mmCIF file of N, CA and C in Angstrom:
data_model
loop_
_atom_site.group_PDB
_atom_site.id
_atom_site.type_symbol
_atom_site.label_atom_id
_atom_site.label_comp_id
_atom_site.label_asym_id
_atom_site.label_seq_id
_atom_site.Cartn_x
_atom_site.Cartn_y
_atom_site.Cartn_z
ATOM 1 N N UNK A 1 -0.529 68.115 103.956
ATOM 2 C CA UNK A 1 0.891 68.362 104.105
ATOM 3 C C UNK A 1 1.277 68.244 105.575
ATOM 4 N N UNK A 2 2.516 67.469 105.756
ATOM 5 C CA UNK A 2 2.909 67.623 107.081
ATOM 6 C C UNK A 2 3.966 68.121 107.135
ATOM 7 N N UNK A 3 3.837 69.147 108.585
ATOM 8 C CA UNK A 3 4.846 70.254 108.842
ATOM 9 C C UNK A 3 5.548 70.137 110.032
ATOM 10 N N UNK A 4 6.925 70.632 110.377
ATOM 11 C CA UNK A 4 7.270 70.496 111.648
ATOM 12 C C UNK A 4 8.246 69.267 111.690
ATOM 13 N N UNK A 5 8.223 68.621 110.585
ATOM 14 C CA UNK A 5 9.360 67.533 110.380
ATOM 15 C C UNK A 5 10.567 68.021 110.114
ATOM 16 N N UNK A 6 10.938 68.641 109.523
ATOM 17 C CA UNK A 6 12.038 69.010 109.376
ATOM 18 C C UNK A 6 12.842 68.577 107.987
ATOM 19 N N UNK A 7 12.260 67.976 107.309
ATOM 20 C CA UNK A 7 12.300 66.591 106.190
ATOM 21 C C UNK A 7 13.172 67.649 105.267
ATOM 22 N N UNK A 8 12.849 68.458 104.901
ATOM 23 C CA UNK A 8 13.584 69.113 103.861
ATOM 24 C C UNK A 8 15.069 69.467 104.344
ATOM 25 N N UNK A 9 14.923 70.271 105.648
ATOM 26 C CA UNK A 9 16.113 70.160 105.905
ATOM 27 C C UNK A 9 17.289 69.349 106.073
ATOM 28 N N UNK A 10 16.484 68.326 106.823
ATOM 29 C CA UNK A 10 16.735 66.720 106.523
ATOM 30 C C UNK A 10 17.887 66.037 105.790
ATOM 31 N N UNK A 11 17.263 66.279 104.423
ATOM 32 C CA UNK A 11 17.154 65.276 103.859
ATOM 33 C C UNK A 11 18.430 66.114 102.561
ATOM 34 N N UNK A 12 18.463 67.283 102.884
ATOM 35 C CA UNK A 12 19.983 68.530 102.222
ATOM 36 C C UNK A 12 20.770 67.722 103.111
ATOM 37 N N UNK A 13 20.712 68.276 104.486
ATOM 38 C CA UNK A 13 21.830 67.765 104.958
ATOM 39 C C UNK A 13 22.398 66.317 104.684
ATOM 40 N N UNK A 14 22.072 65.339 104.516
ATOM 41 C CA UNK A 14 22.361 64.034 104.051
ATOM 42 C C UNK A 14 22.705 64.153 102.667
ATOM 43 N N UNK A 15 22.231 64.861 101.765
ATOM 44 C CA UNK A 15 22.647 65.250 100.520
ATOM 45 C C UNK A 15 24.633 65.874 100.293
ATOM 46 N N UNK A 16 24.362 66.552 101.310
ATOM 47 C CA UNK A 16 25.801 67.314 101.736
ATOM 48 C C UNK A 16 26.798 66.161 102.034
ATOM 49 N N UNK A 17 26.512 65.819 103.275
ATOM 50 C CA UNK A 17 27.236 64.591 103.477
ATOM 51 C C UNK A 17 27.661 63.486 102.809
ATOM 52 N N UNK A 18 26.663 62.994 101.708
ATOM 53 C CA UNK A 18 27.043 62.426 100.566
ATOM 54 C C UNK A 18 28.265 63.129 99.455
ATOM 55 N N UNK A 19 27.280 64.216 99.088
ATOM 56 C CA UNK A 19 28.416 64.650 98.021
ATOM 57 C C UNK A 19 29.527 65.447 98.602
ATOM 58 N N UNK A 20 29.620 66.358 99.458
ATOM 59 C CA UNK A 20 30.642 67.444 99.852
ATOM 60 C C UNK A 20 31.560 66.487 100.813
ATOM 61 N N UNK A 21 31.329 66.061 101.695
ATOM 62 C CA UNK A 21 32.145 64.782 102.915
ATOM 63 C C UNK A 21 32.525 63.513 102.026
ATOM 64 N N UNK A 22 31.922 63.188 101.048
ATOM 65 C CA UNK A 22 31.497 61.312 101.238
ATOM 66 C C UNK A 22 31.669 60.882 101.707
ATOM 67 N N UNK A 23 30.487 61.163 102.507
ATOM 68 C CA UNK A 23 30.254 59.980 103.905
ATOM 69 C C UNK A 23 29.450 58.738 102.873
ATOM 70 N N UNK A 24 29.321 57.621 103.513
ATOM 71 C CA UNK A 24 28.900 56.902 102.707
ATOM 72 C C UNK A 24 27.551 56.050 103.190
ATOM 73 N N UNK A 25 27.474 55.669 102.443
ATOM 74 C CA UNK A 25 25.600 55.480 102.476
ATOM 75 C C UNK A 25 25.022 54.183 102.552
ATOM 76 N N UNK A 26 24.027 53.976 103.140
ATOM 77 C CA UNK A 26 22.894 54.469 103.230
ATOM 78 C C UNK A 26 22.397 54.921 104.805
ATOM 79 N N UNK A 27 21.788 56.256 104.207
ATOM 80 C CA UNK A 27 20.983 56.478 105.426
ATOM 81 C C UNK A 27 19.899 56.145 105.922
ATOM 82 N N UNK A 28 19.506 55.825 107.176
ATOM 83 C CA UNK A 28 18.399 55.597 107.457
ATOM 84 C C UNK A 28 17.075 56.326 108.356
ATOM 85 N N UNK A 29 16.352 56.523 107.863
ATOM 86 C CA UNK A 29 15.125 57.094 108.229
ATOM 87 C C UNK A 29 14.305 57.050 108.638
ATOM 88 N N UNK A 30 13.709 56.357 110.351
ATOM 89 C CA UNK A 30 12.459 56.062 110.857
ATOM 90 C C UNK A 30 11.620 56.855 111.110
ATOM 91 N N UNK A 31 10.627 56.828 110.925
ATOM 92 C CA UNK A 31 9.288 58.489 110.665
ATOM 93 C C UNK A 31 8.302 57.519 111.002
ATOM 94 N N UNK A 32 6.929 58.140 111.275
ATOM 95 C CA UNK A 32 5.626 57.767 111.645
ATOM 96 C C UNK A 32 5.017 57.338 110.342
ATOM 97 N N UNK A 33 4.419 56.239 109.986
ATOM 98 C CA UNK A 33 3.983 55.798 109.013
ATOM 99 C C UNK A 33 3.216 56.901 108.284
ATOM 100 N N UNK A 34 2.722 57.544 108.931
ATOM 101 C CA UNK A 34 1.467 59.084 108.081
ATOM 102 C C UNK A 34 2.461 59.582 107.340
ATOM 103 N N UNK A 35 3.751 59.868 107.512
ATOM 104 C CA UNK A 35 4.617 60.956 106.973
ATOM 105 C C UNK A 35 5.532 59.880 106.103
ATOM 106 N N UNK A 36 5.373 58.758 105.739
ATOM 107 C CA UNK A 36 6.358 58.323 105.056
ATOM 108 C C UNK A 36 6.289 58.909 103.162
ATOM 109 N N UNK A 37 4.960 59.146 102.623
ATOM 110 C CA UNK A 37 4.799 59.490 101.731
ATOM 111 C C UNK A 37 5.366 60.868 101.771
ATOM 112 N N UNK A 38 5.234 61.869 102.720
ATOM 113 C CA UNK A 38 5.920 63.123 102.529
ATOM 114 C C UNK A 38 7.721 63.037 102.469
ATOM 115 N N UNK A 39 7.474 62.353 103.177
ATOM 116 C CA UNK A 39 9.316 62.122 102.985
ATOM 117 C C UNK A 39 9.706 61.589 101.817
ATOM 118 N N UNK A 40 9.208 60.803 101.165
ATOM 119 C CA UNK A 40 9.664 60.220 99.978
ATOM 120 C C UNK A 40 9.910 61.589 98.499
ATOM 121 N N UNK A 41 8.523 62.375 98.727
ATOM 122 C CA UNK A 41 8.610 63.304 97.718
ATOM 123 C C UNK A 41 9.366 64.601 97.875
ATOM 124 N N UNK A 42 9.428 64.590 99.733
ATOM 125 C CA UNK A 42 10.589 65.885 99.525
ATOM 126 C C UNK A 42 11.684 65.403 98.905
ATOM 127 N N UNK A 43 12.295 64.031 99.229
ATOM 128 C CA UNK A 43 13.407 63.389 98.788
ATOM 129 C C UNK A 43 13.824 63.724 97.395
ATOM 130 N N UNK A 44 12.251 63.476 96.666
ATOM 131 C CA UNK A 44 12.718 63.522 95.136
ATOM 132 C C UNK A 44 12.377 64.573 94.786
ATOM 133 N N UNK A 45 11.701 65.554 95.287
ATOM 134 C CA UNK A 45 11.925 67.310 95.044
ATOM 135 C C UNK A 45 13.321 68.122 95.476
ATOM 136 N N UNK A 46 13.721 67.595 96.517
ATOM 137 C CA UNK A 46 15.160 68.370 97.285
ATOM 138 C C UNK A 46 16.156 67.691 96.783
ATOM 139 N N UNK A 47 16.434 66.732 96.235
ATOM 140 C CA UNK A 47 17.397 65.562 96.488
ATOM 141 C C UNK A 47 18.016 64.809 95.530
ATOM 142 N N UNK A 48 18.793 64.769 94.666
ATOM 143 C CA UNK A 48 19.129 63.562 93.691
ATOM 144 C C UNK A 48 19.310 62.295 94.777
ATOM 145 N N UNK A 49 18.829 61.957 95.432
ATOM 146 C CA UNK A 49 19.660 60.881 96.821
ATOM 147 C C UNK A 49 18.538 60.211 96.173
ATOM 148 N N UNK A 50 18.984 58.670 96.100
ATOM 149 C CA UNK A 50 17.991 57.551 95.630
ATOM 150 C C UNK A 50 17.332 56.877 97.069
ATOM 151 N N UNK A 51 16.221 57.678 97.127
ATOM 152 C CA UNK A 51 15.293 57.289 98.259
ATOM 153 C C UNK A 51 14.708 55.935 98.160
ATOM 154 N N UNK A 52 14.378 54.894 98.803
ATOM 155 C CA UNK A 52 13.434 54.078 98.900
ATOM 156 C C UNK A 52 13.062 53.923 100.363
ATOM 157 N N UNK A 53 11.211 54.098 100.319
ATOM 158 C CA UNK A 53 10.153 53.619 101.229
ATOM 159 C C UNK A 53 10.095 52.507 101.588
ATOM 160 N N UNK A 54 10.826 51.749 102.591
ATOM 161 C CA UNK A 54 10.542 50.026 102.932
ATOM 162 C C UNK A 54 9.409 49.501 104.350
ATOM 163 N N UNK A 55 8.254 49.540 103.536
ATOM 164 C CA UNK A 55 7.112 49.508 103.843
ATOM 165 C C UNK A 55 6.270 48.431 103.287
ATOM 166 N N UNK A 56 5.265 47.786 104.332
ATOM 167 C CA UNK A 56 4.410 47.128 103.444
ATOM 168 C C UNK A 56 4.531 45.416 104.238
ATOM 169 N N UNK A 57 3.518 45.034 103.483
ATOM 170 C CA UNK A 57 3.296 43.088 103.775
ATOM 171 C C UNK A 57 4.714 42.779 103.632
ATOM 172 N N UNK A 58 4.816 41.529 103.686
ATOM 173 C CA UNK A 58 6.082 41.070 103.723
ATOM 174 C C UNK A 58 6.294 40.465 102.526
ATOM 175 N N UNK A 59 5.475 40.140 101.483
ATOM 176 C CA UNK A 59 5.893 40.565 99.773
ATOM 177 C C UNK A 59 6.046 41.648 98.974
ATOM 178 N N UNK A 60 5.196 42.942 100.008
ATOM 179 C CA UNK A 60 5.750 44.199 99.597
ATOM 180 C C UNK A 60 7.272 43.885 99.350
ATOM 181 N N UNK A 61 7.808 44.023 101.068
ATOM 182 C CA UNK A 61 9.054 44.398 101.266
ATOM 183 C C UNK A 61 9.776 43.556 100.798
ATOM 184 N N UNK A 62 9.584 42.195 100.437
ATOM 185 C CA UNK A 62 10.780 41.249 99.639
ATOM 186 C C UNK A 62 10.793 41.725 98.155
ATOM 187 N N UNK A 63 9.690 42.607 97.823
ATOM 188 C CA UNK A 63 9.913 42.648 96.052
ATOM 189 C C UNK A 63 11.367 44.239 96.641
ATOM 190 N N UNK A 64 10.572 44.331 97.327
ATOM 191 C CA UNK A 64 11.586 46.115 97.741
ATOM 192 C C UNK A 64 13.381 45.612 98.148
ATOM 193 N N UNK A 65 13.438 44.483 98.620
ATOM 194 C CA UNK A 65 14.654 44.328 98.628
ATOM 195 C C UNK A 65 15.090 43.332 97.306
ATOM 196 N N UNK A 66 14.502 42.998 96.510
ATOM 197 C CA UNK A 66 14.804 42.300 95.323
ATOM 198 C C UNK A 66 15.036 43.110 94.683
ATOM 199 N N UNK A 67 14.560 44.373 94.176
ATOM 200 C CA UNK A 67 14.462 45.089 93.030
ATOM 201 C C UNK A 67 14.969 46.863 93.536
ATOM 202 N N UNK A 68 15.087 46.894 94.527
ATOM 203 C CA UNK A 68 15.637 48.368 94.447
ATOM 204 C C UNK A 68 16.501 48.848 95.678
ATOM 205 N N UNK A 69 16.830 48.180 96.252
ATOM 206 C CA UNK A 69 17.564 48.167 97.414
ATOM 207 C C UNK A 69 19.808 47.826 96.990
ATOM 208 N N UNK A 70 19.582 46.990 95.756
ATOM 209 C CA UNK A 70 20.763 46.697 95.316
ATOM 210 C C UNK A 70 21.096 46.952 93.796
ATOM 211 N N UNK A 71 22.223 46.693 93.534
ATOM 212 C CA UNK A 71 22.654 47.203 91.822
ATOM 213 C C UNK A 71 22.167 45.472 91.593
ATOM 214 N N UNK A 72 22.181 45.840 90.064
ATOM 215 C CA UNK A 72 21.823 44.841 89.294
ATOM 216 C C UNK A 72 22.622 44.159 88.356
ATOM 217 N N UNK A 73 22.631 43.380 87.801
ATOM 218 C CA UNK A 73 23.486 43.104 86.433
ATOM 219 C C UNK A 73 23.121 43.183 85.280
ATOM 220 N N UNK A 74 21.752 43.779 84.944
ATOM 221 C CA UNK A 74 21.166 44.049 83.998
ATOM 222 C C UNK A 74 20.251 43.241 83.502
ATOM 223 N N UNK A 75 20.335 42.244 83.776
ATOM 224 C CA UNK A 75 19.300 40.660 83.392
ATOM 225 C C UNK A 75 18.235 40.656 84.723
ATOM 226 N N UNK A 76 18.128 41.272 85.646
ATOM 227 C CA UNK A 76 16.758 41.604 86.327
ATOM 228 C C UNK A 76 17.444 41.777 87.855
ATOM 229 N N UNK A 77 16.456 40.362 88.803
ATOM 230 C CA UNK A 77 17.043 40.786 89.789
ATOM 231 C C UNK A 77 18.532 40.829 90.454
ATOM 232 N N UNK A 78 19.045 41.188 91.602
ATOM 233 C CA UNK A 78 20.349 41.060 91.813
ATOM 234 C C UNK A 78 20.933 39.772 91.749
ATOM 235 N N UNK A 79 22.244 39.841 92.001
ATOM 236 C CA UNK A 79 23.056 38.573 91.665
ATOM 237 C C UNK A 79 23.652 38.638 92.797
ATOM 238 N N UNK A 80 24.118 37.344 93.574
ATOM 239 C CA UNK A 80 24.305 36.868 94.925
ATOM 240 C C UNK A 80 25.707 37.947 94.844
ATOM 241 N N UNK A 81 26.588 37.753 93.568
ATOM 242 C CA UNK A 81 27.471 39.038 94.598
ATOM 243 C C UNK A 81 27.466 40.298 94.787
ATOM 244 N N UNK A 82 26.438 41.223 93.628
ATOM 245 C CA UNK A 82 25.928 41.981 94.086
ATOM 246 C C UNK A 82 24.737 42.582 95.087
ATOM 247 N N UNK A 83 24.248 41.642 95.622
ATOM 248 C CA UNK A 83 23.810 41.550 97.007
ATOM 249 C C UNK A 83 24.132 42.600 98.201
ATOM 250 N N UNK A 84 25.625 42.530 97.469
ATOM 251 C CA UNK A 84 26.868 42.902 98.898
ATOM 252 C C UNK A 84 26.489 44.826 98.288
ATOM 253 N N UNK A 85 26.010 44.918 97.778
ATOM 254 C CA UNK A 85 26.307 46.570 96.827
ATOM 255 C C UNK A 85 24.812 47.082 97.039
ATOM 256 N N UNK A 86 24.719 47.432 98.222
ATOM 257 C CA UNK A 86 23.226 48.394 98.207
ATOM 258 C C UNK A 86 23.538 50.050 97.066
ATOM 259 N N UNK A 87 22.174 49.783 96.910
ATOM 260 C CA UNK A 87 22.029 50.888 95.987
ATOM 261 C C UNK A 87 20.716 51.663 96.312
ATOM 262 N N UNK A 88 21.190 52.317 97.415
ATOM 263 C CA UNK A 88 20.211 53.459 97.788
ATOM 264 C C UNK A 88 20.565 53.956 98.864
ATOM 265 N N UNK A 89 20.141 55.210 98.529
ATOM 266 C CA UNK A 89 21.015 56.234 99.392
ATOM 267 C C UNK A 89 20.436 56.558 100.497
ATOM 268 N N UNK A 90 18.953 57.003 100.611
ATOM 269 C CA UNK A 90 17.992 56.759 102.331
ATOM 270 C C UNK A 90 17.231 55.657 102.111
ATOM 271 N N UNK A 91 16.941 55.232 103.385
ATOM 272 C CA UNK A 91 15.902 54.025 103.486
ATOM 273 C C UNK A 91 15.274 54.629 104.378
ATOM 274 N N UNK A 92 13.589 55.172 103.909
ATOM 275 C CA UNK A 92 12.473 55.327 104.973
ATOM 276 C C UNK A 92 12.114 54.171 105.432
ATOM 277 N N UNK A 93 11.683 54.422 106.407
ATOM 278 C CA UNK A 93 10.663 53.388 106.835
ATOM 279 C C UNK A 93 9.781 53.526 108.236
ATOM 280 N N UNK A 94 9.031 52.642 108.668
ATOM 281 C CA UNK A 94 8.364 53.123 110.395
ATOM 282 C C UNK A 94 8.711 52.562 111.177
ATOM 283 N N UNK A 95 8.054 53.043 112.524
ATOM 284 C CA UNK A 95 7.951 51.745 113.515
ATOM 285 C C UNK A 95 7.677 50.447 113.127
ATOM 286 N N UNK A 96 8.669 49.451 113.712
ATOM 287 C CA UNK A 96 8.118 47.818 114.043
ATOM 288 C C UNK A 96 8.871 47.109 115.074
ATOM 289 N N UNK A 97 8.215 46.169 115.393
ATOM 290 C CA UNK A 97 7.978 45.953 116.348
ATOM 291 C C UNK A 97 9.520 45.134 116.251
ATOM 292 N N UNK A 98 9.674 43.896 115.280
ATOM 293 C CA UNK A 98 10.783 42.886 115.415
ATOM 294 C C UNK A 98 11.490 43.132 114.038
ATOM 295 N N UNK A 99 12.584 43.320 114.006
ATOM 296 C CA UNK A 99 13.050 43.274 112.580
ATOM 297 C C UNK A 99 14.366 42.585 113.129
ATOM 298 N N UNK A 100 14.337 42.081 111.506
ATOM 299 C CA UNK A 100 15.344 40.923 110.922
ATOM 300 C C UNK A 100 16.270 41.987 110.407
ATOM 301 N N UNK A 101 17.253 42.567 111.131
ATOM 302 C CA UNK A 101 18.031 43.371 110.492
ATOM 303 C C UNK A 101 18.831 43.019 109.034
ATOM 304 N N UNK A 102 19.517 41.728 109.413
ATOM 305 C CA UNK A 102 20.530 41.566 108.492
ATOM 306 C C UNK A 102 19.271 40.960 107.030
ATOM 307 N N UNK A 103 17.833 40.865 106.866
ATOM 308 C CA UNK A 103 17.231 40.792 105.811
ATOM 309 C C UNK A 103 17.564 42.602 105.318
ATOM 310 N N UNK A 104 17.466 43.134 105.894
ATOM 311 C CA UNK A 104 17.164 44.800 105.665
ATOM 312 C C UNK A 104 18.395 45.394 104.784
ATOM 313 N N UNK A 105 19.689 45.155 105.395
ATOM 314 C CA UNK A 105 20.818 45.504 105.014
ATOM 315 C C UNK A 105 22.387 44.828 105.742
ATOM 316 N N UNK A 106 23.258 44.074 104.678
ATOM 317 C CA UNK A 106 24.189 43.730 105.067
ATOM 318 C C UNK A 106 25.289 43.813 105.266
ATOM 319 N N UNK A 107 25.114 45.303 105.868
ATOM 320 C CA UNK A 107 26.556 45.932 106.065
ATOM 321 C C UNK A 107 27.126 45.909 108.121
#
């Protein structure tokens, strides 16, 4: 277990802000790769907030933005205009070094 993060508290407060403010979403979350698994499960112990971990090879992370990063139309992956409609409420993730932002999110 890792302690001293603050993650629970965290991760209410963003909860709040969603539902009590609507502020609007998504939040984002950079943490030390060790703690990304703890963050994910306080998420889904504390949290109705639709967490996703964007982590991994770079077919990890393309299935992660194919399949859970956006709404769907029901026939599988997204559809070019829902593209525009992220569907998730934090995005963990770690350090790196170069990122392609606008692959990540296109807001």
């Amino acid at each position: 277990m890792v302690c001293g993060l603050c993650s629970t508290q965290t991760l209410s407060f963003l909860k709040c802000l969603r539902t009590r403010c609507n502020v609007r979403t998504p939040f984002l979350i950079i943490a030390p790769l060790s703690t990304l698994p703890h963050w994910q499960r306080e998420a889904l112990a504390w949290t109705t907030l639709n967490t996703v971990v964007y982590h991994g090879n770079a077919e990890s992370r393309e299935l992660i933005r194919t399949w859970e990063m956006y709404k769907h139309d029901g026939q599988g992956a997204a559809t070019k205009a829902s593209r525009r409609e992220l569907d998730v409420d934090v995005l963990v993730t770690t350090y790196v070094g170069r990122w392609r932002w606008r692959l990540v999110a296109a807001y």
